[in-house]
Coordinates of C-alpha atoms in Angstrom, one line a residue:
Chain G
M44 CA -0.1 -0.3 0.3
I45 CA 1.6 3.1 -1.2
P46 CA 0.2 6.1 1.3
V47 CA -1.2 9.0 -0.9
Q48 CA 0.2 11.8 0.4
S49 CA -3.4 14.1 1.4
T50 CA -4.4 17.2 0.4
A51 CA -7.5 18.2 1.9
D52 CA -7.7 20.0 5.1
P53 CA -5.3 19.8 8.1
L54 CA -7.5 17.9 10.7
V55 CA -5.3 19.0 13.6
E56 CA -3.5 22.8 13.1
L57 CA -0.6 22.9 15.5
R58 CA 1.3 26.0 15.4
D59 CA 4.0 27.6 17.4
I60 CA 3.0 25.2 20.4
R61 CA 4.7 26.1 23.3
K62 CA 5.0 24.3 26.7
C63 CA 6.5 25.2 30.2
F64 CA 6.8 23.4 33.8
G65 CA 8.1 26.3 35.5
S66 CA 11.4 27.6 34.3
H67 CA 11.4 24.4 31.8
E68 CA 10.6 24.5 28.4
V69 CA 9.3 21.2 27.1
L70 CA 7.9 22.5 23.9
K71 CA 9.5 25.3 22.1
G72 CA 7.5 25.9 19.3
I73 CA 6.3 23.1 17.7
D74 CA 4.5 22.9 13.7
L75 CA 2.6 19.8 13.2
D76 CA -0.5 19.4 10.9
V77 CA -2.1 16.2 10.1
R78 CA -4.2 15.7 7.5
P79 CA -7.5 13.5 7.1
G80 CA -6.1 9.5 6.8
E81 CA -2.3 10.7 7.6
V82 CA -0.9 7.9 10.3
V83 CA 2.0 9.9 12.1
A84 CA 4.1 9.0 14.3
L85 CA 5.2 11.0 16.8
L86 CA 9.1 9.2 18.0
G87 CA 11.8 10.8 20.1
S88 CA 13.2 9.6 23.5
S89 CA 12.1 10.1 26.8
G90 CA 11.8 13.5 27.9
S91 CA 11.5 15.2 24.4
G92 CA 8.4 16.2 24.6
K93 CA 5.9 13.7 22.6
T94 CA 3.4 12.8 25.1
T95 CA 3.2 16.6 26.3
L96 CA 3.0 16.7 22.4
L97 CA 0.2 14.9 22.2
R98 CA -2.1 15.8 25.6
C99 CA -1.8 19.0 23.9
V100 CA -4.2 18.3 20.8
N101 CA -7.2 17.8 22.6
L102 CA -6.0 19.9 25.9
L103 CA -5.8 17.1 28.3
D104 CA -2.2 19.3 29.0
Q105 CA -3.3 23.5 27.8
P106 CA 0.0 24.4 26.5
S107 CA 1.7 27.6 27.5
S108 CA 1.4 29.7 24.1
G109 CA 0.6 29.1 20.2
R110 CA -2.4 28.2 18.9
I111 CA -4.0 24.6 18.6
A112 CA -7.3 24.0 15.4
I113 CA -9.2 20.9 15.3
A114 CA -11.0 20.6 11.9
G115 CA -10.6 24.0 11.1
Q116 CA -12.0 25.3 14.1
P117 CA -10.0 27.3 16.7
I118 CA -9.9 26.1 19.9
Y119 CA -6.6 27.3 21.2
D120 CA -5.0 30.8 20.7
R121 CA -2.8 32.4 23.6
S122 CA -0.1 35.0 22.6
P123 CA 3.7 34.9 23.9
D124 CA 2.6 37.7 26.1
G125 CA -0.1 35.3 27.9
R126 CA -3.3 37.4 25.8
D127 CA -6.0 34.7 25.2
N128 CA -7.3 35.4 21.6
V129 CA -9.7 32.5 21.7
H130 CA -12.1 32.3 24.2
L131 CA -13.9 28.6 24.5
K132 CA -16.2 27.4 26.7
G133 CA -15.9 24.2 28.7
R134 CA -18.5 23.0 26.6
D135 CA -17.0 23.8 23.4
I136 CA -13.7 21.6 24.6
W137 CA -15.8 18.8 25.7
A138 CA -17.9 18.5 22.6
M139 CA -13.8 18.7 20.7
R140 CA -12.7 15.7 22.7
S141 CA -15.5 13.8 22.0
R142 CA -14.7 14.1 18.6
V143 CA -10.9 13.0 19.3
G144 CA -10.5 9.3 20.7
M145 CA -7.6 8.8 22.9
V146 CA -5.6 5.6 24.2
F147 CA -3.2 6.2 26.8
Q148 CA -0.3 3.8 28.2
Q149 CA -1.4 2.6 31.2
F150 CA -4.8 2.2 29.3
N151 CA -6.7 3.7 32.1
L152 CA -10.6 1.4 31.8
F153 CA -12.6 2.4 34.4
P154 CA -11.9 -0.5 37.2
H155 CA -15.6 0.2 38.5
M156 CA -17.4 -1.3 35.3
S157 CA -17.4 -3.9 33.0
V158 CA -15.7 -4.2 29.7
L159 CA -18.9 -3.6 27.9
A160 CA -20.0 -1.0 30.2
N161 CA -16.7 0.9 29.6
V162 CA -16.8 1.2 25.8
M163 CA -20.8 2.3 26.4
E164 CA -19.8 4.9 29.1
G165 CA -18.5 7.5 26.4
P166 CA -22.3 7.4 24.0
R167 CA -24.2 6.5 27.2
T168 CA -22.9 9.9 29.3
V169 CA -21.6 12.4 26.8
L170 CA -24.1 11.6 23.8
G171 CA -26.6 10.4 26.2
E172 CA -27.7 7.6 23.4
D173 CA -30.3 5.1 24.4
D174 CA -28.0 1.6 25.5
R175 CA -29.7 -0.5 22.6
T176 CA -27.7 0.7 19.6
N177 CA -24.7 1.7 22.0
R178 CA -24.9 -1.6 22.9
E179 CA -24.8 -2.9 19.2
R180 CA -22.0 -1.1 18.3
A181 CA -20.1 -1.6 21.4
M182 CA -20.1 -5.2 20.9
D183 CA -19.6 -5.1 17.4
L184 CA -16.3 -3.1 18.5
L185 CA -15.2 -5.6 20.6
A186 CA -15.9 -8.3 18.2
K187 CA -13.6 -5.9 15.8
V188 CA -10.6 -5.5 18.8
G189 CA -11.3 -9.7 19.1
M190 CA -12.7 -9.0 22.7
A191 CA -16.0 -9.8 22.3
D192 CA -16.2 -13.1 24.5
F193 CA -14.8 -11.1 27.4
A194 CA -17.6 -8.2 27.3
D195 CA -18.6 -9.4 31.0
R196 CA -15.2 -9.3 32.8
M197 CA -14.1 -6.8 34.8
P198 CA -11.4 -5.3 33.4
T199 CA -8.9 -6.3 36.2
R200 CA -9.0 -9.5 35.1
L201 CA -7.4 -8.4 32.1
S202 CA -4.3 -8.6 30.2
G203 CA -2.2 -5.8 29.4
G204 CA -2.8 -5.8 25.7
Q205 CA -6.7 -7.1 25.9
K206 CA -6.8 -4.2 28.5
Q207 CA -5.4 -1.4 25.5
R208 CA -7.6 -2.9 22.5
V209 CA -10.6 -2.9 25.5
S210 CA -9.4 1.1 25.7
I211 CA -9.3 1.2 21.9
A212 CA -12.5 0.0 21.3
R213 CA -14.0 2.4 24.3
A214 CA -12.5 5.5 22.1
L215 CA -13.8 4.1 19.1
N216 CA -17.5 3.7 20.1
M217 CA -17.4 8.0 20.0
R218 CA -17.1 7.9 16.4
P219 CA -13.7 9.6 16.7
A220 CA -12.5 12.1 13.9
M221 CA -9.1 10.3 14.7
M222 CA -7.3 9.2 17.5
L223 CA -4.4 10.2 19.3
F224 CA -2.3 7.4 20.9
D225 CA 0.1 7.7 23.9
E226 CA 2.7 5.3 24.1
P227 CA -0.2 2.5 23.8
T228 CA 2.3 -0.5 23.6
S229 CA 5.1 1.0 26.2
A230 CA 3.5 -0.7 29.1
L231 CA 2.8 -4.3 27.4
D232 CA 5.0 -7.1 28.3
P233 CA 6.8 -8.1 24.9
E234 CA 4.9 -11.0 24.3
L235 CA 1.2 -9.0 23.9
V236 CA 2.9 -5.9 22.3
G237 CA 1.7 -7.8 18.5
E238 CA -1.8 -7.8 19.5
V239 CA -2.4 -4.2 19.7
L240 CA -0.1 -3.6 17.0
N241 CA -1.9 -5.5 14.8
T242 CA -5.4 -3.8 16.2
M243 CA -4.1 0.0 15.4
I244 CA -2.7 -1.5 11.9
T245 CA -6.4 -2.7 10.9
L246 CA -7.2 1.1 12.0
A247 CA -4.9 2.6 10.0
R248 CA -5.8 0.7 7.0
E249 CA -9.3 1.4 7.2
G250 CA -8.3 4.9 7.3
M251 CA -8.3 6.1 10.6
T252 CA -6.0 9.8 10.6
M253 CA -4.1 9.0 13.7
L254 CA -1.7 10.6 16.1
V255 CA 0.5 8.1 16.9
V256 CA 3.6 8.3 20.2
T257 CA 5.5 5.3 20.1
H258 CA 8.8 3.6 20.8
E259 CA 8.2 1.2 18.3
L260 CA 10.1 1.6 14.9
G261 CA 8.9 -1.4 13.2
F262 CA 5.0 0.0 13.2
A263 CA 6.8 3.4 12.5
L264 CA 8.0 2.2 9.1
E265 CA 5.5 0.0 8.4
V266 CA 2.1 1.6 8.7
A267 CA 2.9 5.7 9.3
T268 CA 2.2 8.1 6.3
R269 CA 4.8 10.2 8.3
V270 CA 7.5 10.1 10.9
V271 CA 8.1 13.6 13.5
F272 CA 11.2 13.3 15.5
L273 CA 11.1 15.4 18.7
D274 CA 14.0 16.3 20.2
Q275 CA 14.4 18.3 23.4
G276 CA 11.1 20.1 22.6
A277 CA 11.7 20.9 18.9
I278 CA 10.9 19.2 15.7
A279 CA 14.4 17.7 14.7
A280 CA 13.5 15.7 11.7
Q281 CA 10.1 14.5 9.8
G282 CA 9.3 12.9 6.3
T283 CA 8.3 9.4 5.1
P284 CA 9.5 6.3 7.5
Q285 CA 11.8 5.7 5.1
Q286 CA 13.4 9.3 4.5
V287 CA 13.8 9.9 8.8
L288 CA 14.7 6.3 9.9
L289 CA 16.8 4.6 7.1
H290 CA 18.8 7.1 5.6
P291 CA 18.7 9.2 8.9
E292 CA 20.4 13.0 7.9
N293 CA 20.0 14.6 11.4
E294 CA 22.3 13.1 13.9
R295 CA 19.8 12.9 16.9
V296 CA 17.9 10.9 14.7
R297 CA 21.1 9.1 13.6
T298 CA 22.5 7.8 17.3
F299 CA 18.2 7.0 18.5
V300 CA 17.8 4.8 15.2
N301 CA 21.6 3.5 16.1
R302 CA 20.7 2.3 19.7
F303 CA 17.4 0.4 18.3
H304 CA 20.4 -1.5 15.9
A305 CA 22.2 -1.9 18.7
T306 CA 19.7 -3.6 21.3
A307 CA 18.9 -5.5 17.8
E308 CA 23.2 -6.3 17.5
L309 CA 22.9 -7.5 20.8
M310 CA 20.0 -9.8 20.7
R311 CA 21.5 -11.6 17.0
P312 CA 23.8 -14.1 19.3
L313 CA 20.5 -15.3 21.1
L314 CA 18.7 -15.7 18.1
S315 CA 21.2 -17.6 16.0
T316 CA 21.2 -20.6 18.6
Chain Y
M202 CA -24.3 -3.6 95.3
F203 CA -25.5 -3.6 91.8
D204 CA -29.0 -2.8 91.7
W205 CA -30.3 -3.3 88.1
S206 CA -34.1 -2.4 88.8
V207 CA -33.0 1.3 88.4
I208 CA -32.5 -0.2 84.6
T209 CA -35.5 -2.5 84.3
Q210 CA -37.6 0.1 85.6
N211 CA -36.7 3.2 83.5
L212 CA -36.3 1.1 80.6
D213 CA -38.7 3.2 78.6
L214 CA -36.9 6.6 79.6
L215 CA -33.7 4.7 78.1
G216 CA -35.4 3.6 75.1
W217 CA -36.7 6.9 74.0
G218 CA -33.1 8.3 74.6
L219 CA -31.4 5.4 72.4
L220 CA -34.1 6.4 70.0
V221 CA -33.0 10.3 70.1
T222 CA -29.1 9.5 69.5
L223 CA -30.2 7.2 67.0
R224 CA -32.2 9.8 65.1
Y225 CA -29.7 12.6 65.8
T226 CA -26.7 10.2 64.3
V227 CA -28.5 9.5 61.3
I228 CA -29.5 12.9 60.1
T229 CA -26.6 14.7 61.2
C230 CA -24.4 12.1 59.3
L231 CA -26.3 12.2 56.0
L232 CA -26.5 15.8 56.6
G233 CA -22.7 16.2 57.0
L234 CA -22.0 13.8 54.2
V235 CA -23.8 16.4 51.7
I236 CA -22.2 19.7 53.6
G237 CA -19.5 17.6 53.1
L238 CA -19.2 16.3 49.4
V239 CA -19.7 20.5 48.6
I240 CA -16.3 21.2 50.8
A241 CA -15.0 19.0 49.6
L242 CA -15.7 19.8 45.9
A243 CA -15.2 23.2 46.5
Q244 CA -11.4 22.3 47.7
L245 CA -11.1 21.1 44.5
S246 CA -12.5 23.7 42.2
P247 CA -10.1 25.5 40.0
L248 CA -12.1 28.4 41.4
R249 CA -8.9 30.2 44.3
V250 CA -12.0 31.1 45.9
T251 CA -14.5 28.3 46.4
R252 CA -11.2 26.6 47.4
V253 CA -9.9 29.4 50.4
A254 CA -13.9 29.4 51.5
G255 CA -13.4 25.5 51.7
M256 CA -10.2 25.7 53.4
L257 CA -11.8 28.1 56.0
F258 CA -14.3 26.0 56.8
V259 CA -12.3 22.7 57.5
E260 CA -10.0 24.9 59.7
F261 CA -12.9 26.5 61.8
F262 CA -14.0 23.3 62.2
R263 CA -11.4 21.5 63.4
N264 CA -10.1 24.0 65.7
V265 CA -13.0 25.3 67.7
P266 CA -14.3 22.4 70.4
L267 CA -17.4 20.7 69.9
L268 CA -19.2 21.7 72.6
V269 CA -18.1 25.1 72.5
W270 CA -19.4 25.4 68.9
L271 CA -22.4 23.8 70.4
L272 CA -23.4 26.1 72.8
W273 CA -22.5 28.8 70.8
S274 CA -24.8 27.3 68.2
Y275 CA -27.7 27.1 70.7
Y276 CA -27.5 30.2 73.1
A277 CA -25.1 33.3 70.9
L278 CA -26.4 32.3 67.5
P279 CA -30.0 33.9 67.9
I280 CA -28.8 36.9 69.4
F281 CA -25.3 37.2 66.5
A282 CA -28.3 36.7 63.5
G283 CA -31.3 38.4 65.3
I284 CA -33.6 34.5 64.9
R285 CA -35.2 32.5 66.8
I286 CA -34.0 29.0 66.6
S287 CA -34.8 25.6 68.5
R288 CA -32.6 23.1 70.1
E289 CA -33.6 20.6 67.7
A290 CA -32.3 22.7 64.7
A291 CA -29.5 24.4 67.1
G292 CA -28.1 20.9 67.6
I293 CA -29.2 19.5 63.8
L294 CA -27.2 22.7 62.2
A295 CA -24.2 22.7 64.5
L296 CA -23.5 18.7 64.3
S297 CA -24.1 18.2 60.5
L298 CA -20.8 21.1 60.4
Y299 CA -18.7 19.3 62.6
G300 CA -18.7 16.3 61.0
A301 CA -19.0 17.7 57.6
A302 CA -15.0 19.1 58.2
Y303 CA -14.1 15.7 58.9
Y304 CA -16.3 14.0 55.8
A305 CA -14.7 16.7 54.0
E306 CA -11.1 15.6 54.5
I307 CA -11.7 12.3 53.4
L308 CA -13.8 12.9 50.6
R309 CA -11.4 15.5 49.6
A310 CA -8.0 13.2 49.9
G311 CA -9.6 9.6 48.9
I312 CA -10.3 12.3 45.2
Q313 CA -7.1 13.2 45.1
A314 CA -5.4 9.8 45.9
L315 CA -7.5 8.5 42.8
D316 CA -5.2 7.9 39.6
H317 CA -5.2 10.7 37.5
G318 CA -5.4 8.6 34.1
Q319 CA -8.6 7.8 35.2
G320 CA -9.8 11.6 35.1
D321 CA -7.4 12.0 32.5
A322 CA -9.5 9.2 30.3
A323 CA -12.9 10.6 31.7
K324 CA -12.3 14.0 30.7
A325 CA -10.9 12.5 26.7
L326 CA -14.0 10.6 26.0
G327 CA -15.1 14.4 26.4
M328 CA -17.1 14.5 30.1
S329 CA -17.8 17.6 31.5
P330 CA -16.1 17.6 35.0
L331 CA -19.3 17.0 36.8
Q332 CA -20.1 13.9 35.0
A333 CA -16.5 12.5 35.5
M334 CA -16.7 13.3 38.8
Y335 CA -20.3 11.5 39.5
R336 CA -19.8 9.2 36.2
I337 CA -15.9 7.8 37.3
I338 CA -14.2 9.0 40.5
L339 CA -16.3 9.5 43.0
P340 CA -17.6 6.0 42.9
Q341 CA -14.1 4.8 43.0
A342 CA -12.8 7.0 45.2
F343 CA -16.1 6.2 47.3
R344 CA -15.3 2.4 47.9
Q345 CA -11.9 3.2 49.1
M346 CA -13.6 5.6 51.6
I347 CA -15.9 3.6 53.1
P348 CA -13.8 2.4 56.0
P349 CA -12.8 6.1 57.1
L350 CA -16.1 7.4 56.4
A351 CA -17.4 4.6 59.1
G352 CA -15.3 5.4 61.6
Q353 CA -16.1 9.1 61.2
T354 CA -19.5 8.0 61.9
I355 CA -18.8 6.2 65.1
I356 CA -17.2 9.4 66.1
Q357 CA -20.4 11.0 65.0
M358 CA -22.6 9.3 67.0
K359 CA -20.6 9.1 70.1
N360 CA -20.6 13.4 69.6
T361 CA -24.2 13.0 69.8
T362 CA -23.9 12.6 73.7
L363 CA -23.2 16.3 74.1
L364 CA -26.4 17.5 72.9
S365 CA -27.3 17.0 76.2
V366 CA -26.3 20.0 77.3
I367 CA -28.9 21.8 75.3
T368 CA -31.5 20.1 76.7
I369 CA -32.6 17.5 73.5
P370 CA -33.1 14.2 75.4
D371 CA -31.1 11.8 74.4
L372 CA -29.5 8.6 76.1
L373 CA -26.9 10.7 78.0
Y374 CA -30.0 13.3 79.2
Q375 CA -32.7 10.5 79.4
A376 CA -29.7 8.9 81.9
S377 CA -28.7 11.9 84.0
Y378 CA -32.6 12.9 84.3
I379 CA -33.1 8.6 85.6
S380 CA -30.1 9.4 88.2
S381 CA -31.9 12.7 89.5
F382 CA -34.3 11.2 90.6
T383 CA -33.4 7.6 91.6
Y384 CA -29.7 8.6 93.0
R385 CA -28.1 5.4 91.1
P386 CA -25.5 7.2 88.5
M387 CA -23.1 3.9 88.9
E388 CA -26.2 1.6 87.5
V389 CA -27.4 4.5 85.2
Y390 CA -24.1 5.6 83.6
T391 CA -22.7 1.8 83.8
A392 CA -25.9 0.7 81.1
V393 CA -25.1 3.7 78.7
G394 CA -21.5 3.5 78.1
I395 CA -22.7 -0.5 78.1
I396 CA -25.3 0.6 75.5
F397 CA -22.7 2.3 73.2
L398 CA -20.3 -0.4 73.1
I399 CA -23.2 -2.8 72.1
I400 CA -23.7 -0.5 69.5
L401 CA -20.3 0.4 68.9
V402 CA -18.0 -2.1 69.0
P403 CA -20.0 -3.9 66.3
S404 CA -20.2 -1.8 64.4
N405 CA -15.9 -0.6 64.7
Y406 CA -15.7 -4.4 63.9
L407 CA -17.6 -4.2 61.1
A408 CA -15.8 -1.0 59.4
R409 CA -12.3 -3.0 59.9
R410 CA -13.4 -6.0 58.3
L411 CA -14.5 -3.5 55.2
E412 CA -10.6 -1.8 55.5
L413 CA -9.4 -5.1 55.4
R414 CA -11.4 -6.6 51.8
N415 CA -10.4 -3.2 50.5
H416 CA -6.5 -3.8 51.0

């Protein structure tokens, strides 16, 4: 499958996003667009600001300054001097979030609800949807992520990979325009990573717009239409996965990628026996 | 030595007293919980004004002796405010607010101790802070808080004995009344102590069981 560079209007527009925690500047003026159908992988070593950037997209974290627009609608605009140029009501932000699905590193399933109730919770509480259509769609989504048999289980009795697949179904049940993934496989045992990645690959193939913070270089190489490499709060490189990962021009990216090659090298003697 | 006929002959008075004690316990606990929840939410609010107000409320009641506050509510408040207030209303008001301050601290701590990821997940679905609170945060936090809430409720029941000083006819008030005409304080107050033990020892045991089950 050859990814087609979309020319449609961007779903996400980030302009000059800055974020300070105290005197420490985590994001140093990021510009990033995500267009419909794109799968953008956000890479970078820990502390590079990629998770913070992702959380700024749906305003779980508020940038110190910068502009954000979702589907052309400005949702945040603060000048560097602290002046707000967009005044959004709480309900507008909630409505925006309901259109942007999010998957967390720690899954964050609601432990007091069954798997099915977790998936139904968004439409039930946020959209006030009736239970019948909601349940049907939730069961379809659970089947899609291979969790239909676990609908009545409580989340504590699931493996990490199962939890993450349920949390993907929970986000999808809101019928989001796009999905944010925050290191979705980083908390998983190695043998459980595959099942979650497969679910994400299916989603990408169906044309879902995705912004994915990840350490899975394989996923970035195979599935992403674009790779963005963050270093110390700034974009150090971006382009097609082949450009950025296989022929890195940036020194930082080269070190980062080589570290993964090095681990693979270390594994080789173990694998050949 | 002990003449238990004093007790058996006045069982009706003690029974009425116990009912009054239980009634005030239930009312002031329920009111205290509701007010306490409001105070806890005020303390967690993003608005500075409500945070400070909530903090002042809690600090006030944690530093004023309950007996002083109770007497003040009945004797001084009506003069200050220029209103008439029955002893029942004064007692309920004073005990409920006092309990609310302690319930608020338990509720606030319980809500704050909950994993932030839960709030994030609720917000990411598009929930308002209020929806996130009653659908996701409170149902989980309450489970964790049952043991300390039970403990506070037991303290609240013991505190109702102070109502006797503003002549509300609770168990302790009836006991002092009975001993005033029988001249047998030893039997009467021993009986009152035993009644509290009979009710509260199992309650405490239950609360501890709940605590163990949660761990």
